[in-house]
Amino acid sequence: MCFDHLHPVQLCNCVIFEFSQVASTLAALDAFTAQQWSTCRLLKLSGVDLSGQWPACLTPATLSQLYHLDLSGCNLSTLPIAVRRATSLRVLDLHANDLTRLPDWFRPEVFPKLTYLNLAQNRMITLSLAVGEFPELRYLNAEFNAELTANQMVHADRESRDPGALLRYMKECAAGETQRQRRFRVLLL
């Protein structure tokens, strides 16, 4: 079994597991014991193909204690339902996938401590108003999602010049302070 790209780092009593672009990564994940997983707080699976199935070793107990989960570039077209067990998440990085929307269960009640959400470089069609309801969310990136509604796209694309523009807009929408622009098409005959 190849562990060349596996980088466990011990910081105090907190372990960071980083797996990056390893063909046999799912097998490498299974090689860890429950005791080793019990110390994991930051998990980086960036570039690991998770389009087939969710790794069985990432149990609800393991997920519930994660503070940081990086699933960037994992070929996800939907957010795996298992992720909703990661109720202590502060950071969720989902950039560079094929996501078109967040699931209905992606709500502040599930992730009450979420402060960072990266949805850049996906195929997002719209962002749920629930994104604006996360009380601790301080960073939201949805750049390079060409299918977002016009208003969301304008605010997402301004993000590099005006950090926080999209997040402010989504919070205003959630609070009813602004009306979301609806997408429509005109057919000329």
PDB file of C-alpha atoms in Angstrom, residues 103-186:
ATOM      1  CA  PRO A 103     -28.846  19.735  -0.547  1.00  0.00           C
ATOM      2  CA  ASP A 104     -31.947  20.705   1.446  1.00  0.00           C
ATOM      3  CA  TRP A 105     -30.339  19.436   4.659  1.00  0.00           C
ATOM      4  CA  PHE A 106     -27.483  21.970   4.301  1.00  0.00           C
ATOM      5  CA  ARG A 107     -28.822  24.327   6.968  1.00  0.00           C
ATOM      6  CA  PRO A 108     -27.552  26.329   9.955  1.00  0.00           C
ATOM      7  CA  GLU A 109     -29.087  23.806  12.369  1.00  0.00           C
ATOM      8  CA  VAL A 110     -26.814  21.110  10.931  1.00  0.00           C
ATOM      9  CA  PHE A 111     -23.625  23.219  10.830  1.00  0.00           C
ATOM     10  CA  PRO A 112     -24.105  25.882  13.532  1.00  0.00           C
ATOM     11  CA  LYS A 113     -20.374  26.714  13.760  1.00  0.00           C
ATOM     12  CA  LEU A 114     -19.632  27.008  10.026  1.00  0.00           C
ATOM     13  CA  THR A 115     -17.496  30.108   9.364  1.00  0.00           C
ATOM     14  CA  TYR A 116     -15.935  29.329   5.953  1.00  0.00           C
ATOM     15  CA  LEU A 117     -17.639  27.901   2.865  1.00  0.00           C
ATOM     16  CA  ASN A 118     -15.885  27.650  -0.499  1.00  0.00           C
ATOM     17  CA  LEU A 119     -18.121  26.758  -3.457  1.00  0.00           C
ATOM     18  CA  ALA A 120     -15.940  28.278  -6.196  1.00  0.00           C
ATOM     19  CA  GLN A 121     -15.448  26.527  -9.542  1.00  0.00           C
ATOM     20  CA  ASN A 122     -18.521  24.325  -9.426  1.00  0.00           C
ATOM     21  CA  ARG A 123     -21.629  24.393 -11.609  1.00  0.00           C
ATOM     22  CA  MET A 124     -23.905  25.991  -9.025  1.00  0.00           C
ATOM     23  CA  ILE A 125     -27.269  27.063 -10.429  1.00  0.00           C
ATOM     24  CA  THR A 126     -28.428  28.897  -7.325  1.00  0.00           C
ATOM     25  CA  LEU A 127     -27.541  29.369  -3.696  1.00  0.00           C
ATOM     26  CA  SER A 128     -30.220  28.621  -1.149  1.00  0.00           C
ATOM     27  CA  LEU A 129     -31.361  31.428   1.124  1.00  0.00           C
ATOM     28  CA  ALA A 130     -30.235  29.143   3.961  1.00  0.00           C
ATOM     29  CA  VAL A 131     -26.633  30.124   3.134  1.00  0.00           C
ATOM     30  CA  GLY A 132     -27.438  33.619   4.384  1.00  0.00           C
ATOM     31  CA  GLU A 133     -28.843  32.229   7.646  1.00  0.00           C
ATOM     32  CA  PHE A 134     -25.607  30.704   8.973  1.00  0.00           C
ATOM     33  CA  PRO A 135     -24.931  32.885  12.026  1.00  0.00           C
ATOM     34  CA  GLU A 136     -21.160  32.307  12.169  1.00  0.00           C
ATOM     35  CA  LEU A 137     -20.447  32.316   8.409  1.00  0.00           C
ATOM     36  CA  ARG A 138     -17.780  34.929   7.652  1.00  0.00           C
ATOM     37  CA  TYR A 139     -16.424  33.730   4.301  1.00  0.00           C
ATOM     38  CA  LEU A 140     -18.382  32.591   1.268  1.00  0.00           C
ATOM     39  CA  ASN A 141     -16.780  32.100  -2.129  1.00  0.00           C
ATOM     40  CA  ALA A 142     -18.865  31.128  -5.153  1.00  0.00           C
ATOM     41  CA  GLU A 143     -16.683  32.586  -7.920  1.00  0.00           C
ATOM     42  CA  PHE A 144     -16.611  30.908 -11.321  1.00  0.00           C
ATOM     43  CA  ASN A 145     -20.084  29.362 -11.153  1.00  0.00           C
ATOM     44  CA  ALA A 146     -21.413  30.478 -14.531  1.00  0.00           C
ATOM     45  CA  GLU A 147     -24.975  29.263 -13.938  1.00  0.00           C
ATOM     46  CA  LEU A 148     -25.761  31.245 -10.771  1.00  0.00           C
ATOM     47  CA  THR A 149     -28.771  33.564 -10.898  1.00  0.00           C
ATOM     48  CA  ALA A 150     -27.888  37.000 -12.240  1.00  0.00           C
ATOM     49  CA  ASN A 151     -27.853  38.768  -8.856  1.00  0.00           C
ATOM     50  CA  GLN A 152     -25.884  36.017  -7.165  1.00  0.00           C
ATOM     51  CA  MET A 153     -23.439  35.979 -10.082  1.00  0.00           C
ATOM     52  CA  VAL A 154     -22.856  39.734  -9.850  1.00  0.00           C
ATOM     53  CA  HIS A 155     -22.071  39.467  -6.151  1.00  0.00           C
ATOM     54  CA  ALA A 156     -19.976  36.308  -6.537  1.00  0.00           C
ATOM     55  CA  ASP A 157     -17.880  37.877  -9.293  1.00  0.00           C
ATOM     56  CA  ARG A 158     -17.320  41.022  -7.194  1.00  0.00           C
ATOM     57  CA  GLU A 159     -15.847  38.877  -4.416  1.00  0.00           C
ATOM     58  CA  SER A 160     -12.236  39.494  -5.497  1.00  0.00           C
ATOM     59  CA  ARG A 161     -12.748  43.275  -5.433  1.00  0.00           C
ATOM     60  CA  ASP A 162     -15.160  43.342  -2.514  1.00  0.00           C
ATOM     61  CA  PRO A 163     -14.566  40.459  -0.122  1.00  0.00           C
ATOM     62  CA  GLY A 164     -17.828  39.530   1.512  1.00  0.00           C
ATOM     63  CA  ALA A 165     -20.125  40.963  -1.186  1.00  0.00           C
ATOM     64  CA  LEU A 166     -21.880  37.666  -1.873  1.00  0.00           C
ATOM     65  CA  LEU A 167     -22.184  36.774   1.799  1.00  0.00           C
ATOM     66  CA  ARG A 168     -23.674  40.201   2.612  1.00  0.00           C
ATOM     67  CA  TYR A 169     -26.130  39.832  -0.257  1.00  0.00           C
ATOM     68  CA  MET A 170     -27.193  36.337   0.855  1.00  0.00           C
ATOM     69  CA  LYS A 171     -27.661  37.515   4.456  1.00  0.00           C
ATOM     70  CA  GLU A 172     -29.790  40.449   3.221  1.00  0.00           C
ATOM     71  CA  CYS A 173     -31.886  38.048   1.145  1.00  0.00           C
ATOM     72  CA  ALA A 174     -32.348  35.695   4.096  1.00  0.00           C
ATOM     73  CA  ALA A 175     -33.421  38.624   6.274  1.00  0.00           C
ATOM     74  CA  GLY A 176     -35.916  39.757   3.611  1.00  0.00           C
ATOM     75  CA  GLU A 177     -34.078  43.040   3.035  1.00  0.00           C
ATOM     76  CA  THR A 178     -33.650  42.472  -0.670  1.00  0.00           C
ATOM     77  CA  GLN A 179     -35.521  40.463  -3.252  1.00  0.00           C
ATOM     78  CA  ARG A 180     -33.765  37.678  -5.063  1.00  0.00           C
ATOM     79  CA  GLN A 181     -33.678  38.094  -8.793  1.00  0.00           C
ATOM     80  CA  ARG A 182     -35.374  35.249 -10.578  1.00  0.00           C
ATOM     81  CA  ARG A 183     -33.988  33.714 -13.698  1.00  0.00           C
ATOM     82  CA  PHE A 184     -36.177  33.913 -16.783  1.00  0.00           C
ATOM     83  CA  ARG A 185     -35.772  33.367 -20.478  1.00  0.00           C
ATOM     84  CA  VAL A 186     -37.235  35.315 -23.333  1.00  0.00           C
TER      85      VAL A 186
END
